[in-house]
Coordinates of C-alpha atoms in Angstrom, one line a residue:
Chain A
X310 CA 9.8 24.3 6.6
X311 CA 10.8 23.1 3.4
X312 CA 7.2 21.1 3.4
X313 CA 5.4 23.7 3.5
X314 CA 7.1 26.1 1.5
X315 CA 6.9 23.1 -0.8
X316 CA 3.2 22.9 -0.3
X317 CA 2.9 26.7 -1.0
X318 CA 4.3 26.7 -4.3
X319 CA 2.3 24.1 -5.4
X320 CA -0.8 25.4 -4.3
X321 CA 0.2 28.3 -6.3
X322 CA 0.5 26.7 -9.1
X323 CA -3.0 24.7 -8.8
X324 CA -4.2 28.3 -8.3
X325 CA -2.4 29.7 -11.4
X326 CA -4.0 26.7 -13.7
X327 CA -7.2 27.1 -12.4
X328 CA -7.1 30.4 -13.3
X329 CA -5.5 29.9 -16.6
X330 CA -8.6 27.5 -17.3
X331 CA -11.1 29.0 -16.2
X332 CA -10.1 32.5 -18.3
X333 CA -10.4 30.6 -21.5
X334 CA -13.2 29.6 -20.6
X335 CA -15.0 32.7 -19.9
X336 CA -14.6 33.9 -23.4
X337 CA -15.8 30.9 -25.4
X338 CA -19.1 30.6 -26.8
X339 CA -21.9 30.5 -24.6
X340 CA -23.8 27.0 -24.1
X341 CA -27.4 27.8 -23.4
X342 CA -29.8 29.4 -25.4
X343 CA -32.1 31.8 -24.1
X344 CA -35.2 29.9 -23.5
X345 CA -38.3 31.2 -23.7
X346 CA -36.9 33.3 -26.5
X347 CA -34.8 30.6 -28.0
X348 CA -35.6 27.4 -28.5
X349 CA -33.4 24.2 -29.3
X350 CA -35.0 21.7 -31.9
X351 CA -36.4 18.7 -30.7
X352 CA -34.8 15.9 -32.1
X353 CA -36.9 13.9 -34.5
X354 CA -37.4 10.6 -32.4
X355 CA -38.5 13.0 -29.2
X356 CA -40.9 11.1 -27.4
X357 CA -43.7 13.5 -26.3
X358 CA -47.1 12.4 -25.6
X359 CA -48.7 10.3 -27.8
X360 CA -51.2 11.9 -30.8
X361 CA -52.5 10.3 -33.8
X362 CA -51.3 10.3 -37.2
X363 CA -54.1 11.6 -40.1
X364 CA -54.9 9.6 -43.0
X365 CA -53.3 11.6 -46.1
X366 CA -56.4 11.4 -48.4
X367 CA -59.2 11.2 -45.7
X368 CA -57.9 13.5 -43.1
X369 CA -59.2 10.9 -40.4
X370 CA -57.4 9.0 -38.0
X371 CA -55.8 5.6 -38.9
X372 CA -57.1 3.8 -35.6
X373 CA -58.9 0.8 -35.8
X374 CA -59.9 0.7 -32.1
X375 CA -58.5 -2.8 -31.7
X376 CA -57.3 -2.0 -27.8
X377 CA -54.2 -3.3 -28.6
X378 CA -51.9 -0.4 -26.9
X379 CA -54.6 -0.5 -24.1
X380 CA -53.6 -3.8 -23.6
X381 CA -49.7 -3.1 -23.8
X382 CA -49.5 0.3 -21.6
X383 CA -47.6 -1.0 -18.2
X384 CA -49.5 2.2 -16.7
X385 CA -53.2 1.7 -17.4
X386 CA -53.4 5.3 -19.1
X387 CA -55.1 4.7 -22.3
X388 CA -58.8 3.6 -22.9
X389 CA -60.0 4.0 -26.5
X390 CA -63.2 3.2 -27.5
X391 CA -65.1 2.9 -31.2
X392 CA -67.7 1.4 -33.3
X393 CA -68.3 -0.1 -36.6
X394 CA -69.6 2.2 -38.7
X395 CA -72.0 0.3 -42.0
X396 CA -70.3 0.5 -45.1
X397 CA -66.5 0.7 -43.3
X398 CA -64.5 -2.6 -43.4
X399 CA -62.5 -1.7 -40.2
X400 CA -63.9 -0.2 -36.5
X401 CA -63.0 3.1 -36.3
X402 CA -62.3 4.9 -33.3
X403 CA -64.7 7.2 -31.2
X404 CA -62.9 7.6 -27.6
X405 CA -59.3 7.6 -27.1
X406 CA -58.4 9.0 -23.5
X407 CA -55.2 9.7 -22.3
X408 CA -54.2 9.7 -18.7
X409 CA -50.8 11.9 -19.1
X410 CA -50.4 12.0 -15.7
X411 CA -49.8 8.5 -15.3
X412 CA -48.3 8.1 -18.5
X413 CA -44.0 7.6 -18.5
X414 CA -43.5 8.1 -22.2
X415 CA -42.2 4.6 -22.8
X416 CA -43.8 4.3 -26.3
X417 CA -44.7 1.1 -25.9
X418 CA -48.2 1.9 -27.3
X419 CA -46.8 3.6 -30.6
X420 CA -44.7 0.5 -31.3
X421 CA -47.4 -2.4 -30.3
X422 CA -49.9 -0.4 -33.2
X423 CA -50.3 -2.7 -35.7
X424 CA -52.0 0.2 -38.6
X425 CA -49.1 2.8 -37.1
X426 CA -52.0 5.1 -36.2
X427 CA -49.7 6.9 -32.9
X428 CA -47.1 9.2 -33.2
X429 CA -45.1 11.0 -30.2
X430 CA -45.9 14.8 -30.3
X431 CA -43.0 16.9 -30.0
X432 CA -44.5 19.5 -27.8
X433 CA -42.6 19.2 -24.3
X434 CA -44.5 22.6 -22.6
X435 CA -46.9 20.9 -20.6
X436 CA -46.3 22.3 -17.1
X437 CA -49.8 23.5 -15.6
X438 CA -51.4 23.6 -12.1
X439 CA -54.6 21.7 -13.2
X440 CA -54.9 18.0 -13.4
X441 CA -57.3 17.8 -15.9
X442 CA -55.2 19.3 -18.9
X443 CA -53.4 16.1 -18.4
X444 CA -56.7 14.2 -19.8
X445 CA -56.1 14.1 -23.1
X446 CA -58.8 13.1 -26.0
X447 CA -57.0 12.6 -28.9
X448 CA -59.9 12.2 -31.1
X449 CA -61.0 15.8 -29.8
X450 CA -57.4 16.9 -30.3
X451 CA -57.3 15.7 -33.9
X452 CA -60.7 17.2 -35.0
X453 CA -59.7 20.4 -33.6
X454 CA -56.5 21.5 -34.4
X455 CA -54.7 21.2 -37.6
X456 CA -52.2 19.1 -35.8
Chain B
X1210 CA -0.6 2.9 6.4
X1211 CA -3.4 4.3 5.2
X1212 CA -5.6 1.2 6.3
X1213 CA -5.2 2.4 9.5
X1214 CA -7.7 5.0 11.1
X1215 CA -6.0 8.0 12.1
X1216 CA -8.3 10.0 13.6
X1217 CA -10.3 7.7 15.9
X1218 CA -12.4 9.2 18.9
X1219 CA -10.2 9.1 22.7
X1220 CA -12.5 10.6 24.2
X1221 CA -13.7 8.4 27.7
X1222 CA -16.9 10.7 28.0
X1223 CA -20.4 10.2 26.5
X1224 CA -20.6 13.7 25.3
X1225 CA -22.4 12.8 21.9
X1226 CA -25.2 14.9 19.8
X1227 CA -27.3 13.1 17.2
X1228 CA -27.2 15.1 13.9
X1229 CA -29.5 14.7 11.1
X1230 CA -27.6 14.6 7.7
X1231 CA -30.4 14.5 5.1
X1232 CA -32.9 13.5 3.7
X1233 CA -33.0 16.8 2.4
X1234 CA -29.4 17.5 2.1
X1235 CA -27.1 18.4 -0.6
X1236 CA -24.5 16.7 0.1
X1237 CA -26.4 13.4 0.3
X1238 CA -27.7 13.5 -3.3
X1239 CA -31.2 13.0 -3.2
X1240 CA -33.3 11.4 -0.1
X1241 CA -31.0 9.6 1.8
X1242 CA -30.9 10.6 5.6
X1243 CA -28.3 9.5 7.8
X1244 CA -28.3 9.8 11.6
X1245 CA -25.0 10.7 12.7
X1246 CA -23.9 10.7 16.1
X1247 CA -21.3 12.8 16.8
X1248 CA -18.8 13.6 19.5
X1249 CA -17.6 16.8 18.3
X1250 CA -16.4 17.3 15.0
X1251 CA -16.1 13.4 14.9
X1252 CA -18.6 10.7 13.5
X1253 CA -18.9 7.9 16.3
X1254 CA -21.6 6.3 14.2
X1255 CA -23.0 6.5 11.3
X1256 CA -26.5 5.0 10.4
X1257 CA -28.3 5.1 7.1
X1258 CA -31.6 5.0 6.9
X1259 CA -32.8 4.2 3.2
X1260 CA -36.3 4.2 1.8
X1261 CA -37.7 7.6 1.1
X1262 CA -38.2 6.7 -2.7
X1263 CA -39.3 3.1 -2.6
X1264 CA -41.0 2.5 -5.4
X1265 CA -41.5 -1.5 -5.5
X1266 CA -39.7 -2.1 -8.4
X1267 CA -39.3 -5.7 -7.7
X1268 CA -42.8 -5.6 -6.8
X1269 CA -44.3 -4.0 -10.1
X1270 CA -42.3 -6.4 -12.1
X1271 CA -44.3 -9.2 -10.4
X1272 CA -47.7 -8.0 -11.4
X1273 CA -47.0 -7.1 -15.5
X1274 CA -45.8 -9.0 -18.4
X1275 CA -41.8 -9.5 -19.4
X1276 CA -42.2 -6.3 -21.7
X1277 CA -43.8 -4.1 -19.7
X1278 CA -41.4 -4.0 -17.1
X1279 CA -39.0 -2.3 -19.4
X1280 CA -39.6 1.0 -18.9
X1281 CA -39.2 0.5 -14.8
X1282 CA -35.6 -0.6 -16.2
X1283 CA -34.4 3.3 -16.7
X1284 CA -35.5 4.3 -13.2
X1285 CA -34.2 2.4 -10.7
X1286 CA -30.9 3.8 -11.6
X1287 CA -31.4 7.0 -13.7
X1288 CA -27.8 7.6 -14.3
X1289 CA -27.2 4.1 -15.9
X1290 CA -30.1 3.7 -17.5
X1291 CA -29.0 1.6 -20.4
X1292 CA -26.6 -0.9 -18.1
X1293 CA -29.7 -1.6 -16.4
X1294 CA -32.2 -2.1 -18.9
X1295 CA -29.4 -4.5 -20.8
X1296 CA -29.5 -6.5 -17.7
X1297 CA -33.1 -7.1 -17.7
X1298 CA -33.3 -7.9 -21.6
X1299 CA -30.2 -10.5 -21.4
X1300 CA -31.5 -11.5 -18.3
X1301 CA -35.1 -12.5 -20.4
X1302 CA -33.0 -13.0 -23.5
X1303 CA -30.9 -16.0 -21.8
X1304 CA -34.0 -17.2 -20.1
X1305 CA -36.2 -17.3 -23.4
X1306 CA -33.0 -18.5 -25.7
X1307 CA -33.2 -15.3 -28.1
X1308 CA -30.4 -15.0 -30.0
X1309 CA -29.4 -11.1 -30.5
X1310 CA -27.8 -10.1 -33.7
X1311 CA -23.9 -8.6 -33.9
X1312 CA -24.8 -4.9 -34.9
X1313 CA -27.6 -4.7 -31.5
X1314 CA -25.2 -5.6 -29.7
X1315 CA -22.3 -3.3 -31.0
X1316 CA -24.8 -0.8 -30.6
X1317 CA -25.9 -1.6 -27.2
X1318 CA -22.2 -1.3 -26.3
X1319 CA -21.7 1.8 -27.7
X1320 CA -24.8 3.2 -25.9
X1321 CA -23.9 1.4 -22.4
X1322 CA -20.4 2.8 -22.9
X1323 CA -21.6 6.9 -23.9
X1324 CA -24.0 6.2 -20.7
X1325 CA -21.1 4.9 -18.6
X1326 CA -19.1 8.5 -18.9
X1327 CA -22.3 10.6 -18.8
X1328 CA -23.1 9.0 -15.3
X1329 CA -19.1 9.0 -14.4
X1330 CA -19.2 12.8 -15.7
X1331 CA -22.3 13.7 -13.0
X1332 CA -20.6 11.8 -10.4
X1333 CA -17.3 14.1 -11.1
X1334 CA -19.3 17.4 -11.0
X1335 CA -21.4 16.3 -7.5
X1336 CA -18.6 14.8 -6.2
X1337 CA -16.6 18.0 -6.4
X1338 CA -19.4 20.0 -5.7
X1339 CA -19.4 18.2 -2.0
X1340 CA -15.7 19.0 -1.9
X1341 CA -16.5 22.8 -1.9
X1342 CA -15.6 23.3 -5.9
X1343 CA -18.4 24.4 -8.0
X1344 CA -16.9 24.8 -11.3
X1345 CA -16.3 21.8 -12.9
X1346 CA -20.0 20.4 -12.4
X1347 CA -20.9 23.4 -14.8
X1348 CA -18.0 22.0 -17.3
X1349 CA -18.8 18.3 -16.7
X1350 CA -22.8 18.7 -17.5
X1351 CA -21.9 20.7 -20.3
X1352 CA -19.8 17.6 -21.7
X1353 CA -22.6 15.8 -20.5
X1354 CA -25.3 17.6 -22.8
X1355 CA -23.4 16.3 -25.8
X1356 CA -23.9 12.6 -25.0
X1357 CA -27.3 13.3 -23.6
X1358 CA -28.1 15.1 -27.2
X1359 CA -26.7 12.3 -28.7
X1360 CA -29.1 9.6 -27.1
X1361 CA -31.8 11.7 -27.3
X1362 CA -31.5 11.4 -31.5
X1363 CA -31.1 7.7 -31.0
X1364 CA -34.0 7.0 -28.2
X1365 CA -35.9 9.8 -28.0
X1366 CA -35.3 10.3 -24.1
X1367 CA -33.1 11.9 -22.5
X1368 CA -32.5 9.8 -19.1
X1369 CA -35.1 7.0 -19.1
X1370 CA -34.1 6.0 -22.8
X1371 CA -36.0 2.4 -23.0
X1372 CA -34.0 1.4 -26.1
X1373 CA -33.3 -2.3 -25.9
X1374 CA -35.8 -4.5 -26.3
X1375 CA -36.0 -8.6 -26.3
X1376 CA -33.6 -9.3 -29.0
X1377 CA -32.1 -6.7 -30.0
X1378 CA -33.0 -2.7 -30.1
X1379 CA -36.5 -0.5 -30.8
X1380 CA -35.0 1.4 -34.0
X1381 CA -31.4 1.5 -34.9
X1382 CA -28.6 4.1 -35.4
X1383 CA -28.5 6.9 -38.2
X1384 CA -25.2 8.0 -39.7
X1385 CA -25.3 11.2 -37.5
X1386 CA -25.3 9.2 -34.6
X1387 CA -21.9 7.4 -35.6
X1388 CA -20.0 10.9 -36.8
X1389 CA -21.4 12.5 -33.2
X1390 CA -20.1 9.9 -31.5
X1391 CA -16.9 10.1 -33.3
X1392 CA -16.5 14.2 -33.0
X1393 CA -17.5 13.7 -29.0
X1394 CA -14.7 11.5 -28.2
X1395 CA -12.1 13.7 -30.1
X1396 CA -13.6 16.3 -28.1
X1397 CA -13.7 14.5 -25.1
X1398 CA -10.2 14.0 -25.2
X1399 CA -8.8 17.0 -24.5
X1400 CA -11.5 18.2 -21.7
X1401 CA -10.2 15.0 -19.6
X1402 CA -7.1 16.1 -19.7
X1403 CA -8.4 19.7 -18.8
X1404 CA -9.8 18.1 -15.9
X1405 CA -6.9 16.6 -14.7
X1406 CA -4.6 19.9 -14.7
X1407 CA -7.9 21.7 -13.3
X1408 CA -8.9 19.2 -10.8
X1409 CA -7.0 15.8 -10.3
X1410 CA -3.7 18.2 -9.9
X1411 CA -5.4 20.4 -7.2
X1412 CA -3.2 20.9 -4.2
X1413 CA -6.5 21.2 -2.1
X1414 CA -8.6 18.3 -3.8
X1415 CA -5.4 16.0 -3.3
X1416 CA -5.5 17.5 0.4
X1417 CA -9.2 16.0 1.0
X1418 CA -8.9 13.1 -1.1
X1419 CA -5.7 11.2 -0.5
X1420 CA -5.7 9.2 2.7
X1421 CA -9.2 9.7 3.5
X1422 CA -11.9 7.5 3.9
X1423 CA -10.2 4.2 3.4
X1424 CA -12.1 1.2 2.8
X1425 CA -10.6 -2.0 2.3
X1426 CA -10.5 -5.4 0.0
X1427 CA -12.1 -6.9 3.0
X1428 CA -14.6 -4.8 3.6
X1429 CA -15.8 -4.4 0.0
X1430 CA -16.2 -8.4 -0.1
X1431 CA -17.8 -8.4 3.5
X1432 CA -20.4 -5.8 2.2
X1433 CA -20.3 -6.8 -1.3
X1434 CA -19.1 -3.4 -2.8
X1435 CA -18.3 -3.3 -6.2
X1436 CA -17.6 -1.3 -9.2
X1437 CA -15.2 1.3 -8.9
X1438 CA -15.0 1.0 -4.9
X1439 CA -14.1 -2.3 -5.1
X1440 CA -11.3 -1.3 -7.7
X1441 CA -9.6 1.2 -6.1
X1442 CA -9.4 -1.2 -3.1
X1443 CA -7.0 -3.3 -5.6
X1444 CA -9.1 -5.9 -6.7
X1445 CA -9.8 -6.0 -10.7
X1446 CA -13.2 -6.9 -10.4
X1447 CA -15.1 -5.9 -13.7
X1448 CA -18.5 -7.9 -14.8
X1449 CA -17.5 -7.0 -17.8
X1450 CA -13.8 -8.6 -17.6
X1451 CA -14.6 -11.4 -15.2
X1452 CA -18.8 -12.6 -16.3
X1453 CA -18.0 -11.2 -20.0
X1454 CA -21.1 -10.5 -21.8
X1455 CA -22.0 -8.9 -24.6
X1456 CA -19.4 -8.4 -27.0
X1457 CA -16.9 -7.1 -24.3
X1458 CA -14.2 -9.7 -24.8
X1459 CA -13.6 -8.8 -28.8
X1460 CA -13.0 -5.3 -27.5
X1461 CA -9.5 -4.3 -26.1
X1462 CA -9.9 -2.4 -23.2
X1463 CA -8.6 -2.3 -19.1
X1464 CA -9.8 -2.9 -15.9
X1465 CA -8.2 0.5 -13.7
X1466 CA -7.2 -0.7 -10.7
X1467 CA -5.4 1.3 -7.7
X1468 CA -4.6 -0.2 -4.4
X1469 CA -4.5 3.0 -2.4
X1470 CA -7.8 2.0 -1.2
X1471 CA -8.5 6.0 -0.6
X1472 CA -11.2 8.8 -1.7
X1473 CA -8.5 9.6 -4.3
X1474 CA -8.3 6.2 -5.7
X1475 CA -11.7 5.7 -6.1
X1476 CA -11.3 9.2 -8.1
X1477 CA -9.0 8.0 -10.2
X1478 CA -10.6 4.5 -11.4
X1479 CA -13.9 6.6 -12.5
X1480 CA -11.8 9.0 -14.0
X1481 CA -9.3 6.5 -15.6
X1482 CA -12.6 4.6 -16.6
X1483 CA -13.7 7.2 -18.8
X1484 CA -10.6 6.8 -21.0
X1485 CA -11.4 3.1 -21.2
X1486 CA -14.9 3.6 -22.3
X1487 CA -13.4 6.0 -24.9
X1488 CA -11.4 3.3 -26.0
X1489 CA -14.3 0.8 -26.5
X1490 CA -16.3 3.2 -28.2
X1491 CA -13.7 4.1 -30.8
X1492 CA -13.3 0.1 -31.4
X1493 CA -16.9 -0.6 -31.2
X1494 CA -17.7 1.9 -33.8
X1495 CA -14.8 0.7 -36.2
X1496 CA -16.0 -2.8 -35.9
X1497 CA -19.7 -2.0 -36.1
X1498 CA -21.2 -4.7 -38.3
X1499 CA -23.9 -4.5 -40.8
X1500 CA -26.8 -6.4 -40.7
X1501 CA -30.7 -6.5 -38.5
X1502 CA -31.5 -4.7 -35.4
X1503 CA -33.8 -7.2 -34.0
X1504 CA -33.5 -11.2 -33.8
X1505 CA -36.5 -13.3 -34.2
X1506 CA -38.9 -12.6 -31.2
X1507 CA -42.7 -14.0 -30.8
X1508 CA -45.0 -10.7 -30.3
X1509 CA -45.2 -11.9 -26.5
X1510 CA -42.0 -13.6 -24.9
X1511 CA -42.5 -16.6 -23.1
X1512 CA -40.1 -17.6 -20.5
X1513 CA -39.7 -21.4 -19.6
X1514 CA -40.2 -22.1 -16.3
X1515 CA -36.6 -21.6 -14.5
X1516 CA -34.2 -19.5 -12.5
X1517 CA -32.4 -16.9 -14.4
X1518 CA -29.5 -14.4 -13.5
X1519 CA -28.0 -12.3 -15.6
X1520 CA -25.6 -9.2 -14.3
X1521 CA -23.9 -6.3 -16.1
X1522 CA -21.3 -3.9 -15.2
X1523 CA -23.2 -0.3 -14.4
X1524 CA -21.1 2.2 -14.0
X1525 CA -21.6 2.1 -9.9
X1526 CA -20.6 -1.6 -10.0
X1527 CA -22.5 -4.6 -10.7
X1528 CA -26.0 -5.3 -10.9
X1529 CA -27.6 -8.2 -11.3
X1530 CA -31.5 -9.4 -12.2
X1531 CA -32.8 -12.8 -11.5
X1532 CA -36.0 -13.9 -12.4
X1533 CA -37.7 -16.9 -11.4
X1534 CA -40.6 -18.0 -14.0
X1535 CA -43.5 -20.3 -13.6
X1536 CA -44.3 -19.9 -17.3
X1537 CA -46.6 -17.6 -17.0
X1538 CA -46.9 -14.6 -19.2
X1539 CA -45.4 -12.3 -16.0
X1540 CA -42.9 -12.9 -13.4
X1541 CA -43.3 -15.1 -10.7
X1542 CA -40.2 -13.4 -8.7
X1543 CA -38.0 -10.5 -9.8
X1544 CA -35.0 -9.7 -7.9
X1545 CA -32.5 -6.8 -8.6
X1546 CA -29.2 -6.6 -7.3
X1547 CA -28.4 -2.9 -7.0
X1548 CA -24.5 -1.6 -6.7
X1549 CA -25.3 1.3 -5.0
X1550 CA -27.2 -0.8 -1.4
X1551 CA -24.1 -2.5 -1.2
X1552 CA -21.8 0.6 -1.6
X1553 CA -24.0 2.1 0.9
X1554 CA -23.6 -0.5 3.3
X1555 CA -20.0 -0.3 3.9
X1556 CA -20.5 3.3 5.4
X1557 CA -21.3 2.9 8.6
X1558 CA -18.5 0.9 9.2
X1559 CA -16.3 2.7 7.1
X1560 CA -17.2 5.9 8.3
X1561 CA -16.4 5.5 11.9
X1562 CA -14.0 8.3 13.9
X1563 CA -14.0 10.4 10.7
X1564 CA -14.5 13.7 10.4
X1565 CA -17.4 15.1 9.4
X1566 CA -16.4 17.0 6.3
X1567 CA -14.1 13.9 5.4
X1568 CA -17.6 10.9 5.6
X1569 CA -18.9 13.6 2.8
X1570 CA -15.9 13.4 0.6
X1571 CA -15.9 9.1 1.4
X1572 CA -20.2 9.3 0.8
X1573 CA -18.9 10.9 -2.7
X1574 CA -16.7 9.1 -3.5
X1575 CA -19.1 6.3 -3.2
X1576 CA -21.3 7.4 -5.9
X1577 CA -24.5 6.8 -4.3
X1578 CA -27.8 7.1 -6.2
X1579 CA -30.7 7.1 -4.2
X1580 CA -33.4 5.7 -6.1
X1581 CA -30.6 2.8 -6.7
X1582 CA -30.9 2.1 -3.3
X1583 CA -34.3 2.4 -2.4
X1584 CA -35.5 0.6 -6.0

């Protein structure tokens, strides 16, 4: 008897606290932003897909097609192509395919770059129902848009 | 004692259904099924079957070089991502002779420890979600945000962070970083202590919690359970305390320990734990020394021929990597000792004549992560 009465009041108690938590709570600030509307800031290092970085006088990309993040990908998802043009010192680059579906984001291409020509894009909307948006020609992708 | 099982089957008759529980449950965290049969309410026996997500990790380590098998690192275990990849590195770093520098290694203590109590603080929410309460996984992932932010501005990922490499770390830590982590453990603080009056002092998570699902000293070494349910069976045994590595033994910190050998004391060591990583972090970052990121690495690592082991305390226990090189420019044999198999293990065992309600409270208490398992 005494047990449970025991037992009652400290249930009661756990119940009071609960409560007494989970008020102050309910009028704090609220957490989330309201995303599509809001967005939060990606953080600078934010590893999105891979895109390439523009020469600042030229406006043309820095890659010298030397295969070396080809060579480095643990997933097979890059394949970059180019020729040597007469009158260039360096190859410059004419195909670079990107297999996003296969890709994990590990960055190990952007850091094995020996002229720094990759960057990580910081766009992280990518959901669709077709594959091949996932195929991603970044030399198609740099002439295009502005960035 | 509470050694003893209390509720163990009388029953003479074979009266016994077979009941799914997964691999689409939610109380099983992912794809793990286990067939249960039952004689009643009560398990007579419990069998996992694992595998769902088998990925070959150990495989796809055996068929690319040393550094590209460093991004695999943050999947096995997704909650303990940086525990796991530091295993691999040292693992290659002992193997190669790299010497790290001091401040990559302050760092990757720092790191391990801020990914230590995000993974303890998703093990809290789920494991109380299984228990019936839903609040405090909202309360726990929002104190998990702020060290998921935090290691997002340092790696650029948020779960499968990559960050160490062979000899030290892929770029280092900012100023912001260092005052983040100092606000988030003054802030952390206080909402542990919130937990405790909210939670730990519960009449009804006491009630499912103490006395249930007791697993032994014995059993943990016969099944090779480790981590926190090999500490709340009374035995101190911490990688990080007993194989120190890193620089764990200039840091002041304890091993929690409780001999109940019940759900609740596996409770309390992970939450007790998260004070202790609190504690490393503040002395971590007060003794953080100037100086390179990186040691001196050739552009491709080459690994002498040999046998190599190398283990690390993750937050479900201990994991281990051994490599066996041939000299060759990949492995010749990767191995990877996963906490959460061994935890899993125990369970059949462990679980026999419970209830069913109380095997969910001893599966949580277990902290099981799938892909862990299945690797």
């Amino acid at each position: 008897m005494k047990k449970a009465l025991g037992e009652l009041l400290s249930g009661f108690v756990s119940l009071l606290t609960g409560m007494r938590i989970t008020l102050r709570q309910f009028f704090m600030k609220d957490v989330t932003v309201r995303y599509p509307h809001e967005a939060l800031k990606m953080p600078k290092r934010y590893r999105g897909h891979i895109v390439f970085v523009r020469d600042a006088e030229s406006g043309k990309s820095l890659c010298i097609a030397c295969k070396s993040c080809e060579k480095a990908c643990p997933s097979d998802c890059i394949v970059v192509d180019g020729i040597k043009r007469e009158g260039e010192k360096r190859k410059s680059v004419t195909d670079f395919n990107l297999d996003f579906t296969r890709c994990s984001l590990c960055g190990s291409c952007v850091e094995v770059c020996p002229v720094d020509a990759l960057e990580f894009s910081k766009n992280y909307n990518l959901a669709s129902t077709r594959k091949d948006v996932y195929q991603i020609d970044l030399v198609k992708r740099m002439e295009d848009g502005p960035k | 004692m509470l050694l003893e099982k209390t509720n163990l089957v009388k029953s003479g008759d074979n009266e016994t259904f077979v009941l799914n529980l997964g691999p689409q449950h939610p109380a099983t965290h992912g794809v793990l099924r286990v067939k249960l049969t039952m004689d009643g309410e009560y398990i007579t026996r419990a069998e996992p079957v694992p595998g769902y997500i088998h990925r070959m990790h150990e495989k796809m380590g055996e068929n690319r070089t040393w550094a590209q098998f460093l991004p695999n690192t943050s999947r096995i275990d997704y909650l303990s991502a940086m525990h796991y990849t530091h295993a691999y590195v040292a693992a290659v770093e002992r193997a190669a002779g790299i010497e790290v520098p001091l401040r990559a290694e302050y760092i990757r203590v720092i790191t391990s420890e801020l990914n230590r109590i995000s993974s303890h603080l998703v093990w809290f929410g789920a494991f109380i979600l299984d228990l019936g309460g839903f609040t405090p996984l909202l309360y726990a992932f929002d104190d998990r945000e702020k060290i998921l932010d935090l290691l997002e501005s340092v790696t650029g990922a948020r779960l499968t962070y990559c960050y160490y490499r062979f000899g030290g770390l892929c770029n280092d830590v900012d100023s912001d970083f260092i005052t983040g982590t100092k606000e988030f453990i003054e802030y952390l603080k206080p909402r542990l202590e919130m937990y405790r009056q909210l939670v730990t002092n519960n009449i009804i998570l006491k009630k499912r919690l103490e006395g249930i699902g007791p697993i032994s000293a014995e059993m943990c070494r016969k099944y090779g359970a480790t981590g926190p349910v090999i500490r709340g069976a009374g035995v101190a045994c911490d990688v990080r305390r007993v194989e120190p590595y890193s620089v764990y033994p200039e840091l002041d910190f304890e091993i929690p320990v409780y001999h109940e050998a019940d759900c609740m004391a596996r409770y309390l060591v992970r939450m007790d734990e998260m004070y202790q990583s609190l504690r490393i972090l503040e002395q971590a970052i007060a003794k953080l020394p100037e100086g390179p990121i990186m040691g001196k690495v050739q552009k491709s690592v080459k690994v002498p021929a040999g046998d190599y082991y190398f283990a690390v305390e993750a937050s479900r226990g201990r994991f281990a990597v051994r490599i066996v090189s041939d000299g060759k420019e990949i492995p010749y044999r990767l191995k990877l000792r996963a906490p959460s198999f061994s935890n899993l293990s125990l369970f059949e065992e462990a679980s026999q004549g419970m209830m069913l309600p109380d095997a969910l409270a001893l599966m949580g208490s277990l902290d099981l992560v799938i892909p862990d398992i299945d690797r």
